PDB file of C-alpha atoms in Angstrom:
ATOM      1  CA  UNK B  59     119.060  74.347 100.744  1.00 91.00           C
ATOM      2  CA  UNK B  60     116.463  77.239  99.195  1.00 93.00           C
ATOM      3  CA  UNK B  61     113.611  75.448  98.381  1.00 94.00           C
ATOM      4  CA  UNK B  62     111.784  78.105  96.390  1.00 96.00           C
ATOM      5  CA  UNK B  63     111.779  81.809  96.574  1.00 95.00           C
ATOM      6  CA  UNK B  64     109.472  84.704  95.567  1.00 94.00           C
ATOM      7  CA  UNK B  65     110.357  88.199  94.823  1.00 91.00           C
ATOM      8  CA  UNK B  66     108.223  91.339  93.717  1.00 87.00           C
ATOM      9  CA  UNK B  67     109.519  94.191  91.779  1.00 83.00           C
ATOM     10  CA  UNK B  68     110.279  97.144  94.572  1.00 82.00           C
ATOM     11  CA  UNK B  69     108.650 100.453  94.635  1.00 81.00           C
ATOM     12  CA  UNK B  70     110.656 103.018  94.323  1.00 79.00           C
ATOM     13  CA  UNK B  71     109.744 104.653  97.674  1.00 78.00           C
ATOM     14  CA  UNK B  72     108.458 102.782 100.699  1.00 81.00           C
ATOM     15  CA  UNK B  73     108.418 103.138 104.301  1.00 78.00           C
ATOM     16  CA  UNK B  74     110.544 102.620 106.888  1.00 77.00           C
ATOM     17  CA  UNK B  75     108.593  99.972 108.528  1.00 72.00           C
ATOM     18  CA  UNK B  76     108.118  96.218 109.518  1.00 73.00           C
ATOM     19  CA  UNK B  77     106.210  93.985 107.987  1.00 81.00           C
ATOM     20  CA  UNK B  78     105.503  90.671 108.773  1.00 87.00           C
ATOM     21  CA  UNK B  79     104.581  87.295 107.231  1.00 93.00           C
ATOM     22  CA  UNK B  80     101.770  84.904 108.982  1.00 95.00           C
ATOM     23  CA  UNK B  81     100.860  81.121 108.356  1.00 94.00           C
ATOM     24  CA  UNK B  82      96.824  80.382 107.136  1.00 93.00           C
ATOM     25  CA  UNK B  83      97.066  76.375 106.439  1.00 90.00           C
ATOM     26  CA  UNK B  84      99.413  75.406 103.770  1.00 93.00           C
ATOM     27  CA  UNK B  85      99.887  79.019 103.129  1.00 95.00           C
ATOM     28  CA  UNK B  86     102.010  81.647 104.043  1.00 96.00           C
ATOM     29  CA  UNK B  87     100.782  85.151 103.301  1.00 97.00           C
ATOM     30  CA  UNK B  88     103.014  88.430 103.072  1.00 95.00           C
ATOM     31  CA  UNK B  89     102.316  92.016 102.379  1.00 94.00           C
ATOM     32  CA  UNK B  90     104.304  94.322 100.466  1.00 92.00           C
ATOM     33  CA  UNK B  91     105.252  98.230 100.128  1.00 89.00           C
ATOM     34  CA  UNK B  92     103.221  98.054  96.518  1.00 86.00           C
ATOM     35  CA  UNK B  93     100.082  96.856  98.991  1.00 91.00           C
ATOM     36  CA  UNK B  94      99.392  94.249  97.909  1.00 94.00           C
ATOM     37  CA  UNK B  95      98.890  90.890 100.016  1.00 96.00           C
ATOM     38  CA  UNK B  96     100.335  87.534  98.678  1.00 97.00           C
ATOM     39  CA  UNK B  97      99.634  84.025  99.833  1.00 97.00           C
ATOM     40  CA  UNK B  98     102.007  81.257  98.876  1.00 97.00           C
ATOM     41  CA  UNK B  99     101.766  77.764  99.121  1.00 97.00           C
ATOM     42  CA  UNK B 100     104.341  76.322 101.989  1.00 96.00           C
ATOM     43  CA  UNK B 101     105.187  73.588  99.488  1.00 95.00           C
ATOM     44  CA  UNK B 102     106.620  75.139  96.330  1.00 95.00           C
ATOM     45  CA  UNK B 103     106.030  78.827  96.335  1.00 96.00           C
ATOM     46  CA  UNK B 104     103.216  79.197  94.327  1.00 96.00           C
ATOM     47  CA  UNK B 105     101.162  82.089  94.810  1.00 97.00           C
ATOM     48  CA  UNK B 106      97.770  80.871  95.853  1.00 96.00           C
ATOM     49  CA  UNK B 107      96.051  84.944  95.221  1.00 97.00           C
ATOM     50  CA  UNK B 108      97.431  88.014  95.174  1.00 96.00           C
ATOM     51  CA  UNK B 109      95.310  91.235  95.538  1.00 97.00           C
ATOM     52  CA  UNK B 110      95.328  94.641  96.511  1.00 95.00           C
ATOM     53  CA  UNK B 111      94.827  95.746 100.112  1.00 95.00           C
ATOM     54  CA  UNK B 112      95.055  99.226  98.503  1.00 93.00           C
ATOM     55  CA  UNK B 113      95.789 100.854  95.406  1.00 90.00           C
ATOM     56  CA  UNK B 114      99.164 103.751  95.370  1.00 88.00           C
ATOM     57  CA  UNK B 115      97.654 107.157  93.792  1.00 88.00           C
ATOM     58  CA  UNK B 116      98.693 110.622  93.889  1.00 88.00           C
ATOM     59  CA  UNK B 117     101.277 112.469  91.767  1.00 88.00           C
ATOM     60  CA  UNK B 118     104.254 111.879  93.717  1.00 90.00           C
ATOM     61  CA  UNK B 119     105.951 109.501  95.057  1.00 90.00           C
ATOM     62  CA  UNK B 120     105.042 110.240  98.946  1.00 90.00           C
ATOM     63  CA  UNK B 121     101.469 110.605  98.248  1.00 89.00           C
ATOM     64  CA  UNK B 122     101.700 106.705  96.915  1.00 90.00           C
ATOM     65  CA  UNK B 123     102.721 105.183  99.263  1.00 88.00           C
ATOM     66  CA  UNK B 124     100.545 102.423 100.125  1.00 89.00           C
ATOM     67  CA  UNK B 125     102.187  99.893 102.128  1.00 93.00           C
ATOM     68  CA  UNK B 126     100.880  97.032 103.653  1.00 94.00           C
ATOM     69  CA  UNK B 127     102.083  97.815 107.455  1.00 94.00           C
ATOM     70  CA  UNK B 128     102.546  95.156 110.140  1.00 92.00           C
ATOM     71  CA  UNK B 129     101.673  91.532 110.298  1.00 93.00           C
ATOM     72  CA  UNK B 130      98.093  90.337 108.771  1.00 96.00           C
ATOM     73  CA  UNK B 131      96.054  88.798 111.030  1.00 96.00           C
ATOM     74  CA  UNK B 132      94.716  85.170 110.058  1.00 96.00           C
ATOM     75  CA  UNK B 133      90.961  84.999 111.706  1.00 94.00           C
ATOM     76  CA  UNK B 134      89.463  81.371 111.070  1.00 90.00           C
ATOM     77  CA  UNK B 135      88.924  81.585 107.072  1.00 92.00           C
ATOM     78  CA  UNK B 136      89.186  85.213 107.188  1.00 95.00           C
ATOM     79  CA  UNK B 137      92.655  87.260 106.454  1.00 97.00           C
ATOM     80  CA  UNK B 138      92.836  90.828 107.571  1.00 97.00           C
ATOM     81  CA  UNK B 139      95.349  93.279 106.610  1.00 97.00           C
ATOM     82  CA  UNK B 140      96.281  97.324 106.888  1.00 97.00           C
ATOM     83  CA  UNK B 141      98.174  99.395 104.759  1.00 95.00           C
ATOM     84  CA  UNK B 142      99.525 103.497 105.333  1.00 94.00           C
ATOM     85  CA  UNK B 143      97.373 106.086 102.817  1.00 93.00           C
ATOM     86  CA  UNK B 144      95.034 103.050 102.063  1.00 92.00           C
ATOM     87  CA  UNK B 145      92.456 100.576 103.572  1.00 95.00           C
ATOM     88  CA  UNK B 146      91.943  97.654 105.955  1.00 97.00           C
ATOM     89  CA  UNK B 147      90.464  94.901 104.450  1.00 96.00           C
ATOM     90  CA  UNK B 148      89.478  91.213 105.220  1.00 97.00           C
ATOM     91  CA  UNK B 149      89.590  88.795 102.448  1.00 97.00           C
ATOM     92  CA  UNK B 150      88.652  84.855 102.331  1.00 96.00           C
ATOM     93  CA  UNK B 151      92.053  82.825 103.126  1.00 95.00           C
ATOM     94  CA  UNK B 152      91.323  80.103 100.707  1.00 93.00           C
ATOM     95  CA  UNK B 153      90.977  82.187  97.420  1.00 95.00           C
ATOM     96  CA  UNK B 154      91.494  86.020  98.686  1.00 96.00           C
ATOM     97  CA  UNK B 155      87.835  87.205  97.908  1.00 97.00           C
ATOM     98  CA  UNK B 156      86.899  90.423  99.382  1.00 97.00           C
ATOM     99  CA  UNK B 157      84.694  90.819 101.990  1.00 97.00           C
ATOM    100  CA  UNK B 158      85.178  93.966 103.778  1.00 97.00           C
ATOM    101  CA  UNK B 159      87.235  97.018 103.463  1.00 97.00           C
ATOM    102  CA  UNK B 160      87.078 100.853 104.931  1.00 97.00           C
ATOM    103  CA  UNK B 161      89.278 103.546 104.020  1.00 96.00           C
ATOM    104  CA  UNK B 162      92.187 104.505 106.526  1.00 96.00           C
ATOM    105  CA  UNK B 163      95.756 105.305 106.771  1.00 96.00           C
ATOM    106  CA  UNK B 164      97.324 102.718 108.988  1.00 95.00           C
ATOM    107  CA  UNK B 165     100.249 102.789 111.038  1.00 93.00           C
ATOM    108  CA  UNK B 166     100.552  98.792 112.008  1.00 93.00           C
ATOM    109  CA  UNK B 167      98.611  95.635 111.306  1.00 95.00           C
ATOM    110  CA  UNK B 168      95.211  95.105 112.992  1.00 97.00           C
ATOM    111  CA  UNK B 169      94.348  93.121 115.781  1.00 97.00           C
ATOM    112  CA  UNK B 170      90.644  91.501 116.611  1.00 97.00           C
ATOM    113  CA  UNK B 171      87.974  89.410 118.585  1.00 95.00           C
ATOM    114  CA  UNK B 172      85.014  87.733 117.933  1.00 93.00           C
ATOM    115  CA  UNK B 173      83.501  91.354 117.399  1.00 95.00           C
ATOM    116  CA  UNK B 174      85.188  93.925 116.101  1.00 97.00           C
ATOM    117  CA  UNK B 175      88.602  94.585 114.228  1.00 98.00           C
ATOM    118  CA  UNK B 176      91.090  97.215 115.889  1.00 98.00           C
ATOM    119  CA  UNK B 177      93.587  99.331 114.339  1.00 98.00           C
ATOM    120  CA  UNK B 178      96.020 102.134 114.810  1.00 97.00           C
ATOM    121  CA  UNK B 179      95.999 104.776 112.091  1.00 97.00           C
ATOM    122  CA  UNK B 180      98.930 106.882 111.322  1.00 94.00           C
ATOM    123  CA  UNK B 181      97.890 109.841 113.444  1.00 97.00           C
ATOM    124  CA  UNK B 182      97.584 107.026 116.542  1.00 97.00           C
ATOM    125  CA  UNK B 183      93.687 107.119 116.303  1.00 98.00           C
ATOM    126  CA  UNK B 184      92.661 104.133 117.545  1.00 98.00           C
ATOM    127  CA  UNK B 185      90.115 102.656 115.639  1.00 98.00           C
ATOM    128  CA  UNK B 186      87.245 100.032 115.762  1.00 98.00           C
ATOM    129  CA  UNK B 187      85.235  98.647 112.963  1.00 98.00           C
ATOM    130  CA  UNK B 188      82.520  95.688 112.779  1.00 97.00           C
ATOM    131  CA  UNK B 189      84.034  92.390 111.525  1.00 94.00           C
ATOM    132  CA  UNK B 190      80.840  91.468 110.094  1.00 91.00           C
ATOM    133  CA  UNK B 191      80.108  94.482 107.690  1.00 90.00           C
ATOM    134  CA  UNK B 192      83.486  96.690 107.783  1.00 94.00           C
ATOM    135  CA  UNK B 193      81.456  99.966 109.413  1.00 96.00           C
ATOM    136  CA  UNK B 194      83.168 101.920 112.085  1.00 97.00           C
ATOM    137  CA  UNK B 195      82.453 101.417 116.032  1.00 97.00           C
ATOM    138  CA  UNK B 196      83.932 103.916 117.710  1.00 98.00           C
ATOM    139  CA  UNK B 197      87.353 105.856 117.192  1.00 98.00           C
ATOM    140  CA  UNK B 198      89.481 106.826 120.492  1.00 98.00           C
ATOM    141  CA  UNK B 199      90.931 110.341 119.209  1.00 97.00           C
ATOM    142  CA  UNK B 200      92.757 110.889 122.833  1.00 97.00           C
ATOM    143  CA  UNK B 201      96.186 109.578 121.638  1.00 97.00           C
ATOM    144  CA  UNK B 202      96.935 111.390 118.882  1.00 96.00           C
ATOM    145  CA  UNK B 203     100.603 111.766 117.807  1.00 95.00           C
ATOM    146  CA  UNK B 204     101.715 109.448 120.753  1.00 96.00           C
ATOM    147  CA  UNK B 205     103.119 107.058 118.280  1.00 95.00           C
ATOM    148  CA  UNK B 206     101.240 103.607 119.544  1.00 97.00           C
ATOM    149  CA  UNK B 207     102.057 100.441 119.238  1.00 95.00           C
ATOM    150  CA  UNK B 208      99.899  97.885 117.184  1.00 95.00           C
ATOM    151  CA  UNK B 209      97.362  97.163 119.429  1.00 97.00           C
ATOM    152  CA  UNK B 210      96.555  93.524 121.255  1.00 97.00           C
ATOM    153  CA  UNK B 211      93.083  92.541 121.468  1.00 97.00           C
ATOM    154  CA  UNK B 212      92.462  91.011 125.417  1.00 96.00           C
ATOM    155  CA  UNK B 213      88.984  89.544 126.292  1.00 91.00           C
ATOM    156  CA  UNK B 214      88.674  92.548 128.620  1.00 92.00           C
ATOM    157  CA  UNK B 215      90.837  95.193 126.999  1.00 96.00           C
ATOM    158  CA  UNK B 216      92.471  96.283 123.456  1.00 98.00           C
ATOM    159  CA  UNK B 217      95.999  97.058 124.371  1.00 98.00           C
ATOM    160  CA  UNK B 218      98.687  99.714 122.448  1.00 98.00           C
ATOM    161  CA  UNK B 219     101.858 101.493 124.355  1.00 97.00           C
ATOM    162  CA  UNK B 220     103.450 105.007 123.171  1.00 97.00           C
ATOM    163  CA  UNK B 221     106.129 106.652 123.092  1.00 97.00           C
ATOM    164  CA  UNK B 222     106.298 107.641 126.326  1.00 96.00           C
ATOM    165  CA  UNK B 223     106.340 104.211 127.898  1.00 97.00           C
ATOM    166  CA  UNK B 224     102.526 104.386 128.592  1.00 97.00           C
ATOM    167  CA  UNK B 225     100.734 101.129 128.131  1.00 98.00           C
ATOM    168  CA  UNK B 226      96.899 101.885 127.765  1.00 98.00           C
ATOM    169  CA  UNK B 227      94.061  99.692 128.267  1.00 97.00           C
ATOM    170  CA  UNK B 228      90.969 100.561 126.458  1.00 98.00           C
ATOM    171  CA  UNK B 229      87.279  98.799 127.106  1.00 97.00           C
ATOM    172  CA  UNK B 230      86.484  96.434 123.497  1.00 97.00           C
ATOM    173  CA  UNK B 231      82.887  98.039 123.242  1.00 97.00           C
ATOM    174  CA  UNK B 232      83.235 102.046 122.951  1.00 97.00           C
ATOM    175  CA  UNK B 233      87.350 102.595 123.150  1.00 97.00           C
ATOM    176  CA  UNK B 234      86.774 104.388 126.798  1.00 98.00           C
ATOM    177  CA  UNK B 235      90.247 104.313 128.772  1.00 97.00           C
ATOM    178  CA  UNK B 236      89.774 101.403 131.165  1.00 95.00           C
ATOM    179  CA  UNK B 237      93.468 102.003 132.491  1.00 96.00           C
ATOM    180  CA  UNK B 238      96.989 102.987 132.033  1.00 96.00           C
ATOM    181  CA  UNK B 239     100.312 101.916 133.292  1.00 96.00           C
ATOM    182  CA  UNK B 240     104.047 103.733 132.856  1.00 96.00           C
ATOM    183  CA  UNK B 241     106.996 102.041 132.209  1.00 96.00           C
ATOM    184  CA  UNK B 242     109.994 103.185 131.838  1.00 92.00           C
ATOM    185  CA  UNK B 243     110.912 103.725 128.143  1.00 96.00           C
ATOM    186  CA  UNK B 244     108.963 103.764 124.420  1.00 96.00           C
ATOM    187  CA  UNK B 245     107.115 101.041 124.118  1.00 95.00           C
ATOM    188  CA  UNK B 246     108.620  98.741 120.299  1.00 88.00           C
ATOM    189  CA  UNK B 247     107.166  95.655 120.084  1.00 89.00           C
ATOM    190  CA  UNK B 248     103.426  94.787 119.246  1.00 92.00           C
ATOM    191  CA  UNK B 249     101.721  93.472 122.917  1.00 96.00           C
ATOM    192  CA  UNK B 250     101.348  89.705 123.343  1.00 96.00           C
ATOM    193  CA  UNK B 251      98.782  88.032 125.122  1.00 95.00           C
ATOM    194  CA  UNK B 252      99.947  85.861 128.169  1.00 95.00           C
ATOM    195  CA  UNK B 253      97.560  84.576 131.093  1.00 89.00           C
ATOM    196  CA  UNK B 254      94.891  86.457 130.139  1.00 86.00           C
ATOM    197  CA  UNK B 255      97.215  89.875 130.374  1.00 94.00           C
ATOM    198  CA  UNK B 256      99.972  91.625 128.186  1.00 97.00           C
ATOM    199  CA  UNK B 257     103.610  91.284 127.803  1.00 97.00           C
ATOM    200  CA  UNK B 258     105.486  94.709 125.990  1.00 97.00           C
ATOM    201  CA  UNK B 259     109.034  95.317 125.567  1.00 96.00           C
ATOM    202  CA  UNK B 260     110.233  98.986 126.137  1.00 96.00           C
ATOM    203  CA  UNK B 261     113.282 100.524 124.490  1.00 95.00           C
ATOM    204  CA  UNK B 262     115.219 100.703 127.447  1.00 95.00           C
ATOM    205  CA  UNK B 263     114.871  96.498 127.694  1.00 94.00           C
ATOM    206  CA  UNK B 264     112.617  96.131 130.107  1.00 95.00           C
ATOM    207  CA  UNK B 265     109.743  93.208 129.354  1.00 96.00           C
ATOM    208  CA  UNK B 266     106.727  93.311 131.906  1.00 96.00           C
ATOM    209  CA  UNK B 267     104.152  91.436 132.348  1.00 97.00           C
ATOM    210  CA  UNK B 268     100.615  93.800 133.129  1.00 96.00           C
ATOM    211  CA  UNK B 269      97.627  91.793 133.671  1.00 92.00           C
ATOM    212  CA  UNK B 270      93.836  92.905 133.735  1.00 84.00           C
ATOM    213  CA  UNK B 271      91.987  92.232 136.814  1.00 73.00           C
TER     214      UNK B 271
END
């Protein structure tokens, strides 16, 4: 039986995109098209925080769209999340403090290590910024309009695949292409780590296995 439910008011225009919901404790935290990011307790429901991982502005409808894009990413105490027209932002998990944010449109949630915090913007710019402070690191500008992937964070390699069934590998420290394999088809799920390599799931149904060497 339903235990408890929560339900925001809709927008009236969001996008046509996944989003996802991740665990952090007794929590469960959710983004929505508004862009905001909610954490509820597992228990009953109740909403833990709720803030803003970017505000909607503009005159019309399109140019607010804010929403928060892909799955946040739980870090130790830290919760990370993206949205399109907006930010990326890491807040404390217990209350939902601020610590960092930087302004960027983002096409899927972010992925990180112990260093840096990776995402891909809406004009597949792949982008790096410093966990500690929020600044930028580098920005691979080579991919533009391939539609990537959210991008997997390896020890050796941050890994996103396009359109084209291209899965690239780029080095952690400056974004430089460390190496690229075809597959057959687009490339629609988010990478997921496995023995110290990447699994991805092209349209076509193929699921492969590319490890780093």
């Amino acid at each position: 039986r339903r235990r408890w439910a929560y339900q925001r008011a809709n927008v009236p225009l969001t996008l046509r995109s996944l989003t996802e919901m991740v665990y952090a404790g007794d929590f469960v935290i959710a983004g929505f098209p508004s862009g905001r990011l909610v954490a509820l307790n597992t228990a009953n429901g109740a909403v833990r925080w709720d803030v803003a991982v970017s505000e909607p502005r503009g005159a019309t409808e399109v140019e607010r769209l804010a929403d928060v894009v892909g799955a946040p990413l739980v870090i130790g105490n830290e919760v990370c999340a993206a949205s399109y027209q907006g930010r990326v932002g890491c807040f404390d998990a217990t209350n939902g403090s601020l610590r960092w944010s930087s302004e960027i449109s983002a096409a899927a949630g972010p992925a990180a290590d112990q260093r840096r915090l990776y995402v891909v913007d809406s004009k597949s710019n792949v982008v790096a910024f410093n966990r500690a402070a929020g600044s930028t690191a580098w920005k691979q500008d080579k991919l533009m309009h391939r539609d990537l992937s959210a991008p997997l964070a390896l020890r050796r390699a941050i890994v996103t695949g396009d359109f084209a069934g291209v899965v690239h590998f780029l080095a952690p420290e400056d974004g430089a292409f460390v190496a690229r394999v075809p597959l057959s088809a687009e490339i629609v799920a988010t990478p997921r780590p496995l023995g110290g390599g990447a699994v991805v799931q092209a349209r076509d149904g193929t699921v492969a296995l590319i490890t780093t060497e």
